mmCIF file of C-alpha atoms and ligand atoms in Angstrom:
data_model
loop_
_atom_site.group_PDB
_atom_site.id
_atom_site.type_symbol
_atom_site.label_atom_id
_atom_site.label_comp_id
_atom_site.label_asym_id
_atom_site.label_seq_id
_atom_site.Cartn_x
_atom_site.Cartn_y
_atom_site.Cartn_z
ATOM 1 C CA MET A 1 -68.983 174.354 53.889
ATOM 2 C CA THR A 2 -70.074 173.064 57.305
ATOM 3 C CA LEU A 3 -71.007 175.748 59.814
ATOM 4 C CA LEU A 4 -71.535 175.768 63.570
ATOM 5 C CA VAL A 5 -74.145 178.419 64.304
ATOM 6 C CA ASP A 6 -76.690 179.499 66.863
ATOM 7 C CA ALA A 7 -80.009 179.905 65.087
ATOM 8 C CA LYS A 8 -83.001 181.814 66.410
ATOM 9 C CA VAL A 9 -86.362 179.986 66.451
ATOM 10 C CA THR A 10 -88.885 181.898 64.334
ATOM 11 C CA LYS A 11 -91.738 179.387 64.612
ATOM 12 C CA GLN A 12 -92.566 176.066 66.289
ATOM 13 C CA GLU A 13 -95.675 174.351 64.861
ATOM 14 C CA ARG A 14 -97.252 171.185 66.217
ATOM 15 C CA ILE A 15 -98.583 169.491 63.086
ATOM 16 C CA ALA A 16 -99.704 166.203 64.687
ATOM 17 C CA PRO A 17 -99.719 164.859 68.260
ATOM 18 C CA SER A 18 -96.025 163.905 68.137
ATOM 19 C CA HIS A 19 -94.798 165.754 65.042
ATOM 20 C CA TYR A 20 -93.440 169.308 64.910
ATOM 21 C CA ARG A 21 -92.029 171.754 62.368
ATOM 22 C CA LEU A 22 -89.365 174.122 63.683
ATOM 23 C CA SER A 23 -88.332 177.166 61.644
ATOM 24 C CA LEU A 24 -84.943 178.712 62.345
ATOM 25 C CA LEU A 25 -83.354 181.956 61.198
ATOM 26 C CA VAL A 26 -79.973 180.892 59.876
ATOM 27 C CA PRO A 27 -79.093 182.595 56.577
ATOM 28 C CA GLU A 28 -75.605 181.018 56.397
ATOM 29 C CA ILE A 29 -77.053 177.480 56.321
ATOM 30 C CA ALA A 30 -80.043 178.473 54.169
ATOM 31 C CA ALA A 31 -77.614 179.683 51.487
ATOM 32 C CA GLU A 32 -75.611 176.425 51.469
ATOM 33 C CA ALA A 33 -78.233 173.717 52.079
ATOM 34 C CA ARG A 34 -79.065 171.135 49.409
ATOM 35 C CA PRO A 35 -81.951 168.594 49.460
ATOM 36 C CA GLY A 36 -81.067 165.425 51.366
ATOM 37 C CA GLN A 37 -78.543 167.109 53.664
ATOM 38 C CA PHE A 38 -79.043 167.191 57.416
ATOM 39 C CA LEU A 39 -78.187 169.175 60.529
ATOM 40 C CA GLN A 40 -76.694 168.023 63.815
ATOM 41 C CA VAL A 41 -79.014 169.717 66.286
ATOM 42 C CA ARG A 42 -78.279 170.422 69.961
ATOM 43 C CA CYS A 43 -81.738 169.673 71.295
ATOM 44 C CA GLY A 44 -81.391 170.901 74.893
ATOM 45 C CA SER A 45 -79.795 174.020 76.257
ATOM 46 C CA THR A 46 -77.211 172.078 78.331
ATOM 47 C CA LEU A 47 -74.807 169.253 77.448
ATOM 48 C CA ASP A 48 -77.486 166.689 78.382
ATOM 49 C CA PRO A 49 -78.162 164.940 76.083
ATOM 50 C CA PHE A 50 -74.515 165.192 75.109
ATOM 51 C CA LEU A 51 -74.840 164.095 71.502
ATOM 52 C CA ARG A 52 -76.473 166.267 68.890
ATOM 53 C CA ARG A 53 -79.341 164.659 66.980
ATOM 54 C CA PRO A 54 -79.333 164.324 63.167
ATOM 55 C CA ILE A 55 -82.405 165.914 61.566
ATOM 56 C CA SER A 56 -82.914 166.449 57.827
ATOM 57 C CA ILE A 57 -83.316 169.853 56.275
ATOM 58 C CA HIS A 58 -87.009 169.962 55.448
ATOM 59 C CA ALA A 59 -87.484 173.345 53.778
ATOM 60 C CA VAL A 60 -85.414 176.409 52.982
ATOM 61 C CA ASP A 61 -86.414 180.005 52.326
ATOM 62 C CA ARG A 62 -83.168 181.504 51.013
ATOM 63 C CA LYS A 63 -84.610 185.025 50.740
ATOM 64 C CA LYS A 64 -85.647 185.085 54.395
ATOM 65 C CA GLY A 65 -82.655 183.007 55.530
ATOM 66 C CA VAL A 66 -84.961 180.483 57.217
ATOM 67 C CA VAL A 67 -84.411 176.715 57.455
ATOM 68 C CA ALA A 68 -87.155 174.370 58.705
ATOM 69 C CA ILE A 69 -86.907 170.896 60.178
ATOM 70 C CA LEU A 70 -89.820 168.476 60.531
ATOM 71 C CA TYR A 71 -89.443 165.943 63.321
ATOM 72 C CA ARG A 72 -91.162 163.227 65.284
ATOM 73 C CA VAL A 73 -90.725 163.158 69.045
ATOM 74 C CA ALA A 74 -88.883 159.847 69.443
ATOM 75 C CA GLY A 75 -87.099 160.262 72.777
ATOM 76 C CA ARG A 76 -85.414 162.712 75.114
ATOM 77 C CA GLY A 77 -83.616 164.855 72.524
ATOM 78 C CA THR A 78 -86.559 165.499 70.256
ATOM 79 C CA ALA A 79 -88.846 166.005 73.307
ATOM 80 C CA LEU A 80 -86.541 168.842 74.435
ATOM 81 C CA LEU A 81 -86.560 170.275 70.926
ATOM 82 C CA ALA A 82 -90.363 170.355 71.020
ATOM 83 C CA GLU A 83 -90.150 172.709 74.030
ATOM 84 C CA LYS A 84 -88.377 175.436 72.030
ATOM 85 C CA ILE A 85 -90.381 178.567 71.418
ATOM 86 C CA ARG A 86 -90.021 181.636 69.201
ATOM 87 C CA GLY A 87 -86.896 183.602 70.147
ATOM 88 C CA ASN A 88 -84.989 180.627 71.676
ATOM 89 C CA GLN A 89 -81.551 179.748 70.316
ATOM 90 C CA VAL A 90 -80.694 176.347 68.846
ATOM 91 C CA SER A 91 -77.118 175.325 68.073
ATOM 92 C CA LEU A 92 -76.789 173.742 64.631
ATOM 93 C CA LEU A 93 -73.919 172.047 62.829
ATOM 94 C CA GLY A 94 -74.434 171.796 59.097
ATOM 95 C CA PRO A 95 -75.352 171.425 56.378
ATOM 96 C CA LEU A 96 -73.955 167.885 56.544
ATOM 97 C CA GLY A 97 -73.780 164.882 54.260
ATOM 98 C CA LYS A 98 -74.294 164.170 50.618
ATOM 99 C CA GLY A 99 -77.750 165.017 49.314
ATOM 100 C CA PHE A 100 -79.883 163.996 46.335
ATOM 101 C CA SER A 101 -78.632 164.639 42.816
ATOM 102 C CA MET A 102 -80.887 166.674 40.566
ATOM 103 C CA PRO A 103 -82.008 165.067 37.276
ATOM 104 C CA GLU A 104 -80.065 166.057 34.189
ATOM 105 C CA ASN A 105 -83.174 166.739 32.122
ATOM 106 C CA GLN A 106 -86.785 167.660 32.789
ATOM 107 C CA ALA A 107 -88.292 164.162 32.468
ATOM 108 C CA ARG A 108 -90.837 163.148 35.124
ATOM 109 C CA VAL A 109 -89.439 161.548 38.286
ATOM 110 C CA SER A 110 -91.011 159.613 41.146
ATOM 111 C CA VAL A 111 -90.603 160.175 44.868
ATOM 112 C CA VAL A 112 -91.558 157.504 47.410
ATOM 113 C CA SER A 113 -91.885 158.424 51.080
ATOM 114 C CA GLY A 114 -92.621 156.449 54.228
ATOM 115 C CA GLY A 115 -93.607 158.191 57.472
ATOM 116 C CA ILE A 116 -91.259 160.985 58.533
ATOM 117 C CA GLY A 117 -89.217 160.286 55.361
ATOM 118 C CA VAL A 118 -91.299 163.020 53.781
ATOM 119 C CA ALA A 119 -89.245 165.581 55.746
ATOM 120 C CA PRO A 120 -86.193 165.738 53.427
ATOM 121 C CA LEU A 121 -88.213 164.798 50.345
ATOM 122 C CA TYR A 122 -90.301 167.968 50.645
ATOM 123 C CA PHE A 123 -87.146 170.091 50.168
ATOM 124 C CA LEU A 124 -86.242 167.971 47.125
ATOM 125 C CA LEU A 125 -89.751 168.419 45.696
ATOM 126 C CA ALA A 126 -89.574 172.191 46.153
ATOM 127 C CA GLU A 127 -86.247 172.316 44.271
ATOM 128 C CA LEU A 128 -87.595 170.027 41.519
ATOM 129 C CA ALA A 129 -90.600 172.349 41.116
ATOM 130 C CA GLU A 130 -88.235 175.350 40.850
ATOM 131 C CA SER A 131 -86.451 173.539 38.017
ATOM 132 C CA SER A 132 -89.826 172.803 36.328
ATOM 133 C CA ILE A 133 -89.433 169.048 36.933
ATOM 134 C CA SER A 134 -92.675 167.223 37.773
ATOM 135 C CA ALA A 135 -92.874 164.299 40.130
ATOM 136 C CA ASP A 136 -95.328 161.544 40.946
ATOM 137 C CA VAL A 137 -95.178 161.449 44.733
ATOM 138 C CA PHE A 138 -96.145 158.376 46.761
ATOM 139 C CA LEU A 139 -96.765 159.189 50.412
ATOM 140 C CA GLY A 140 -97.136 156.329 52.862
ATOM 141 C CA ALA A 141 -97.882 156.304 56.575
ATOM 142 C CA ALA A 142 -99.323 154.027 59.228
ATOM 143 C CA THR A 143 -102.563 156.031 59.538
ATOM 144 C CA ALA A 144 -104.196 159.092 57.950
ATOM 145 C CA ASP A 145 -103.226 161.370 60.840
ATOM 146 C CA GLN A 146 -99.544 160.572 60.265
ATOM 147 C CA LEU A 147 -99.701 161.441 56.577
ATOM 148 C CA PHE A 148 -98.384 164.957 56.064
ATOM 149 C CA LEU A 149 -97.902 167.515 53.332
ATOM 150 C CA ALA A 150 -100.062 165.993 50.582
ATOM 151 C CA LYS A 151 -101.781 169.330 49.905
ATOM 152 C CA GLU A 152 -98.526 171.330 50.047
ATOM 153 C CA ILE A 153 -96.859 168.944 47.596
ATOM 154 C CA THR A 154 -99.852 169.094 45.237
ATOM 155 C CA GLY A 155 -99.518 172.891 45.530
ATOM 156 C CA LEU A 156 -95.949 172.637 44.199
ATOM 157 C CA GLY A 157 -97.437 171.129 41.024
ATOM 158 C CA HIS A 158 -96.638 167.450 41.673
ATOM 159 C CA ARG A 159 -99.093 164.531 41.600
ATOM 160 C CA VAL A 160 -99.684 162.908 44.968
ATOM 161 C CA TYR A 161 -100.759 159.335 45.698
ATOM 162 C CA THR A 162 -101.333 158.232 49.271
ATOM 163 C CA ALA A 163 -101.237 154.903 51.087
ATOM 164 C CA THR A 164 -101.894 153.947 54.682
ATOM 165 C CA ASP A 165 -101.250 150.679 56.475
ATOM 166 C CA ASP A 166 -104.761 150.703 57.968
ATOM 167 C CA GLY A 167 -106.542 152.015 54.853
ATOM 168 C CA SER A 168 -107.817 155.125 56.676
ATOM 169 C CA THR A 169 -106.969 157.162 53.568
ATOM 170 C CA GLY A 170 -105.703 156.337 50.095
ATOM 171 C CA TYR A 171 -104.460 152.919 49.079
ATOM 172 C CA HIS A 172 -104.865 150.258 51.765
ATOM 173 C CA GLY A 173 -101.398 148.772 52.113
ATOM 174 C CA LEU A 174 -97.718 149.530 51.750
ATOM 175 C CA VAL A 175 -96.718 152.585 49.731
ATOM 176 C CA THR A 176 -94.180 150.516 47.789
ATOM 177 C CA GLU A 177 -96.959 148.218 46.585
ATOM 178 C CA LEU A 178 -99.057 151.201 45.473
ATOM 179 C CA PHE A 179 -95.967 152.392 43.609
ATOM 180 C CA VAL A 180 -95.630 149.002 41.884
ATOM 181 C CA GLU A 181 -99.308 149.106 40.877
ATOM 182 C CA ILE A 182 -98.998 152.550 39.338
ATOM 183 C CA MET A 183 -95.732 151.637 37.606
ATOM 184 C CA THR A 184 -96.945 148.404 36.097
ATOM 185 C CA HIS A 185 -100.723 148.408 35.653
ATOM 186 C CA THR A 186 -102.568 149.979 32.823
ATOM 187 C CA ASP A 187 -105.879 149.629 34.688
ATOM 188 C CA PRO A 188 -106.550 152.241 37.330
ATOM 189 C CA PRO A 189 -106.302 150.712 40.825
ATOM 190 C CA LYS A 190 -109.734 152.166 41.643
ATOM 191 C CA PRO A 191 -110.746 149.917 44.559
ATOM 192 C CA HIS A 192 -107.815 151.123 46.641
ATOM 193 C CA LEU A 193 -108.066 154.840 45.993
ATOM 194 C CA LYS A 194 -110.828 155.772 48.411
ATOM 195 C CA GLY A 195 -110.246 159.065 50.160
ATOM 196 C CA GLN A 196 -107.783 160.384 47.595
ATOM 197 C CA GLU A 197 -110.231 162.606 45.750
ATOM 198 C CA GLY A 198 -108.908 166.131 45.705
ATOM 199 C CA LEU A 199 -105.311 164.995 46.102
ATOM 200 C CA LEU A 200 -104.945 163.390 42.716
ATOM 201 C CA ASN A 201 -104.940 165.918 39.902
ATOM 202 C CA ASP A 202 -105.513 163.447 37.066
ATOM 203 C CA PRO A 203 -104.794 160.005 38.472
ATOM 204 C CA PHE A 204 -105.377 157.801 35.492
ATOM 205 C CA GLU A 205 -103.436 159.826 32.953
ATOM 206 C CA SER A 206 -100.328 159.088 34.964
ATOM 207 C CA ILE A 207 -100.912 155.342 34.714
ATOM 208 C CA ILE A 208 -101.290 155.499 30.962
ATOM 209 C CA ASP A 209 -98.437 157.791 30.034
ATOM 210 C CA ASN A 210 -95.989 157.444 32.913
ATOM 211 C CA ASN A 211 -95.230 153.874 33.792
ATOM 212 C CA ARG A 212 -91.525 154.674 33.722
ATOM 213 C CA TYR A 213 -89.622 157.511 35.372
ATOM 214 C CA ALA A 214 -86.241 159.109 34.775
ATOM 215 C CA MET A 215 -85.372 158.736 38.448
ATOM 216 C CA ILE A 216 -86.784 157.231 41.648
ATOM 217 C CA TYR A 217 -86.076 158.930 44.989
ATOM 218 C CA GLY A 218 -86.940 157.448 48.372
ATOM 219 C CA CYS A 219 -86.758 158.046 52.093
ATOM 220 C CA GLY A 220 -88.431 156.118 54.893
ATOM 221 C CA PRO A 221 -88.049 153.088 57.160
ATOM 222 C CA GLY A 222 -85.454 150.417 56.328
ATOM 223 C CA GLY A 223 -87.985 147.802 55.206
ATOM 224 C CA MET A 224 -89.562 150.249 52.778
ATOM 225 C CA LEU A 225 -86.195 151.284 51.329
ATOM 226 C CA ARG A 226 -85.143 147.669 50.949
ATOM 227 C CA ARG A 227 -88.284 146.942 48.928
ATOM 228 C CA LEU A 228 -87.799 150.146 46.922
ATOM 229 C CA THR A 229 -84.265 148.998 46.074
ATOM 230 C CA GLU A 230 -85.706 145.751 44.647
ATOM 231 C CA ILE A 231 -88.156 147.788 42.565
ATOM 232 C CA VAL A 232 -85.392 150.111 41.328
ATOM 233 C CA ARG A 233 -83.300 147.097 40.293
ATOM 234 C CA ALA A 234 -86.247 145.377 38.583
ATOM 235 C CA ALA A 235 -87.286 148.529 36.738
ATOM 236 C CA GLY A 236 -83.750 149.400 35.677
ATOM 237 C CA ILE A 237 -84.329 153.024 36.603
ATOM 238 C CA PRO A 238 -81.717 155.088 38.488
ATOM 239 C CA GLY A 239 -82.693 155.492 42.117
ATOM 240 C CA GLU A 240 -81.410 157.322 45.187
ATOM 241 C CA ILE A 241 -82.399 156.560 48.765
ATOM 242 C CA SER A 242 -81.716 158.390 52.002
ATOM 243 C CA LEU A 243 -80.664 156.126 54.878
ATOM 244 C CA GLU A 244 -81.072 156.610 58.615
ATOM 245 C CA GLU A 245 -78.548 155.177 61.066
ATOM 246 C CA ARG A 246 -77.862 156.001 64.700
ATOM 247 C CA MET A 247 -75.199 158.729 64.627
ATOM 248 C CA GLY A 248 -72.554 159.975 67.006
ATOM 249 C CA CYS A 249 -70.419 162.777 65.610
ATOM 250 C CA GLY A 250 -72.205 163.327 62.276
ATOM 251 C CA VAL A 251 -68.942 164.356 60.609
ATOM 252 C CA GLY A 252 -67.176 161.111 59.734
ATOM 253 C CA ALA A 253 -64.985 160.630 62.818
ATOM 254 C CA CYS A 254 -66.630 158.000 65.063
ATOM 255 C CA LEU A 255 -67.740 155.322 62.546
ATOM 256 C CA SER A 256 -70.992 154.704 64.484
ATOM 257 C CA CYS A 257 -73.135 155.157 61.379
ATOM 258 C CA VAL A 258 -71.591 152.759 58.861
ATOM 259 C CA CYS A 259 -73.644 150.739 56.400
ATOM 260 C CA LYS A 260 -72.588 148.168 53.817
ATOM 261 C CA THR A 261 -72.303 149.351 50.224
ATOM 262 C CA SER A 262 -71.019 147.883 47.009
ATOM 263 C CA THR A 263 -70.100 149.415 43.682
ATOM 264 C CA SER A 264 -69.141 146.119 42.039
ATOM 265 C CA GLU A 265 -70.168 142.477 42.458
ATOM 266 C CA GLU A 266 -66.872 141.469 44.046
ATOM 267 C CA SER A 267 -66.402 144.172 46.657
ATOM 268 C CA ILE A 268 -68.346 145.211 49.721
ATOM 269 C CA GLN A 269 -67.229 148.193 51.741
ATOM 270 C CA TYR A 270 -68.429 150.117 54.775
ATOM 271 C CA SER A 271 -69.655 153.654 54.110
ATOM 272 C CA ARG A 272 -70.389 156.338 56.658
ATOM 273 C CA VAL A 273 -74.003 157.450 56.366
ATOM 274 C CA CYS A 274 -73.083 160.892 57.733
ATOM 275 C CA THR A 275 -70.450 161.707 55.110
ATOM 276 C CA GLU A 276 -70.714 159.303 52.147
ATOM 277 C CA GLY A 277 -74.512 159.518 52.616
ATOM 278 C CA PRO A 278 -77.182 159.835 53.869
ATOM 279 C CA VAL A 279 -78.221 159.645 50.195
ATOM 280 C CA PHE A 280 -76.840 156.664 48.251
ATOM 281 C CA PRO A 281 -77.548 155.219 44.809
ATOM 282 C CA ALA A 282 -80.151 152.546 45.696
ATOM 283 C CA VAL A 283 -78.275 149.771 43.897
ATOM 284 C CA GLU A 284 -75.134 150.380 45.982
ATOM 285 C CA VAL A 285 -76.763 149.658 49.352
ATOM 286 C CA VAL A 286 -76.187 146.106 50.615
ATOM 287 C CA TRP A 287 -79.074 144.999 52.848
ATOM 288 C CA SER A 288 -78.321 142.332 55.419
HETATM 289 C C1 FAD B 301 -79.473 161.575 58.461
HETATM 290 C C2 FAD B 301 -80.658 161.504 59.376
HETATM 291 C C3 FAD B 301 -81.723 162.348 59.184
HETATM 292 C C4 FAD B 301 -82.832 162.308 60.046
HETATM 293 N N1 FAD B 301 -83.862 163.146 59.785
HETATM 294 C C5 FAD B 301 -84.921 163.138 60.613
HETATM 295 C C6 FAD B 301 -86.009 164.030 60.372
HETATM 296 O O1 FAD B 301 -85.989 164.840 59.442
HETATM 297 N N2 FAD B 301 -87.059 163.992 61.235
HETATM 298 C C7 FAD B 301 -87.090 163.085 62.293
HETATM 299 O O2 FAD B 301 -88.081 163.079 63.021
HETATM 300 N N3 FAD B 301 -86.093 162.227 62.524
HETATM 301 C C8 FAD B 301 -85.000 162.228 61.718
HETATM 302 N N4 FAD B 301 -83.968 161.370 61.968
HETATM 303 C C9 FAD B 301 -84.061 160.466 63.147
HETATM 304 C C10 FAD B 301 -83.666 161.264 64.394
HETATM 305 O O3 FAD B 301 -82.288 161.548 64.324
HETATM 306 C C11 FAD B 301 -83.947 160.463 65.650
HETATM 307 O O4 FAD B 301 -85.341 160.261 65.783
HETATM 308 C C12 FAD B 301 -83.453 161.232 66.873
HETATM 309 O O5 FAD B 301 -82.051 161.249 66.866
HETATM 310 C C13 FAD B 301 -83.975 160.621 68.145
HETATM 311 O O6 FAD B 301 -83.374 161.319 69.225
HETATM 312 P P1 FAD B 301 -84.084 161.336 70.656
HETATM 313 O O7 FAD B 301 -83.091 161.816 71.646
HETATM 314 O O8 FAD B 301 -85.380 162.052 70.588
HETATM 315 O O9 FAD B 301 -84.420 159.833 70.905
HETATM 316 P P2 FAD B 301 -83.486 158.701 71.552
HETATM 317 O O10 FAD B 301 -83.837 158.616 72.989
HETATM 318 O O11 FAD B 301 -82.061 158.881 71.153
HETATM 319 O O12 FAD B 301 -84.066 157.463 70.754
HETATM 320 C C14 FAD B 301 -85.470 157.176 70.777
HETATM 321 C C15 FAD B 301 -85.786 156.083 69.801
HETATM 322 O O13 FAD B 301 -85.448 156.505 68.462
HETATM 323 C C16 FAD B 301 -84.551 155.590 67.847
HETATM 324 N N5 FAD B 301 -83.574 156.340 67.054
HETATM 325 C C17 FAD B 301 -82.683 157.235 67.496
HETATM 326 N N6 FAD B 301 -81.922 157.687 66.491
HETATM 327 C C18 FAD B 301 -82.337 157.070 65.388
HETATM 328 C C19 FAD B 301 -81.948 157.082 64.019
HETATM 329 N N7 FAD B 301 -80.925 157.818 63.583
HETATM 330 N N8 FAD B 301 -82.624 156.330 63.155
HETATM 331 C C20 FAD B 301 -83.625 155.551 63.569
HETATM 332 N N9 FAD B 301 -84.045 155.479 64.841
HETATM 333 C C21 FAD B 301 -83.404 156.214 65.735
HETATM 334 C C22 FAD B 301 -83.875 154.875 69.023
HETATM 335 O O14 FAD B 301 -83.436 153.580 68.654
HETATM 336 C C23 FAD B 301 -84.967 154.812 70.041
HETATM 337 O O15 FAD B 301 -85.815 153.706 69.819
HETATM 338 C C24 FAD B 301 -82.869 161.376 61.121
HETATM 339 C C25 FAD B 301 -81.781 160.512 61.319
HETATM 340 C C26 FAD B 301 -80.696 160.563 60.470
HETATM 341 C C27 FAD B 301 -79.547 159.633 60.683
HETATM 342 S S1 FES B 302 -71.776 159.656 62.935
HETATM 343 FE FE1 FES B 302 -69.644 159.591 63.389
HETATM 344 S S2 FES B 302 -68.836 158.752 61.571
HETATM 345 FE FE2 FES B 302 -70.953 159.017 61.070
#
């Protein structure tokens, strides 16, 4: 059920120069939210900006009735959101969209994240941990200071591998290429793993006994998801990816968020990211 509610800010944390985590008391949404779903957030306290902004549900504490969002200040809306302090009200519409499906058994899964894509994936990882499902988690970012949550995710019991574009921590290169190395190589990719000590629980065991996963989940920039789709196809493993498109209404009415999808070789259709997604089976997304 989608709800329109005023939520009270319980905490605003600045976790990096332009990244924030906002916690909101909203028991109705906390009870309903599923990993991969998002909220339409009124960022200011007036009708300017007029459109709500889509932000993923990052974490949920159902007992306390608290929902958290993790966001990067990208423009006017998110800049206004960053000004909220404890006690302020924020209008939310949600939970919206179709989220990730949970695996049918307890086999190991993999989770690949690029940049702020970690925001919804953290909620998924918390739910997987609750169901005693372990994940190998691949966190990518441009630089070390934009790489979040590695310790928290390790604390949930998952294995974490990191990659940065500039090599400032973890693997030097794209997170998808680190993922390919771990999936396919039997030799440990030692030369690239500088800086990961303390994050990896037992890095090389995973290479030996887990070069295939029951499921691959991903969220991040378009280029990363496109590459991940190729990997999912090549590996023949089920995969789900969460897409980001510019949104208007967030509820299926304006068609501003459509992407191309296909469920058979002959047919291509347009799907609304806000309602048919944002999570899609990776093989159904048609990249142009
Ligand atoms: C389903 C969904 C979930 C999202 N979850 C998160 C999240 O958890 N954390 C987070 O930080 N961001 C998330 N986003 C992106 C977020 O919605 C945009 O960053 C935000 O709307 C920007 O609003 P603004 O007013 O601050 O910036 P604007 O002034 O509107 O835009 C600033 C810049 O951001 C770009 N931008 C705006 N909207 C999007 C978008 N939807 N996708 C890609 N680029 C965009 C614009 O092209 C522009 O370059 C999500 C988007 C979608 C569709
Ligand atoms: S944002 Fe309006 S239809 Fe998706």
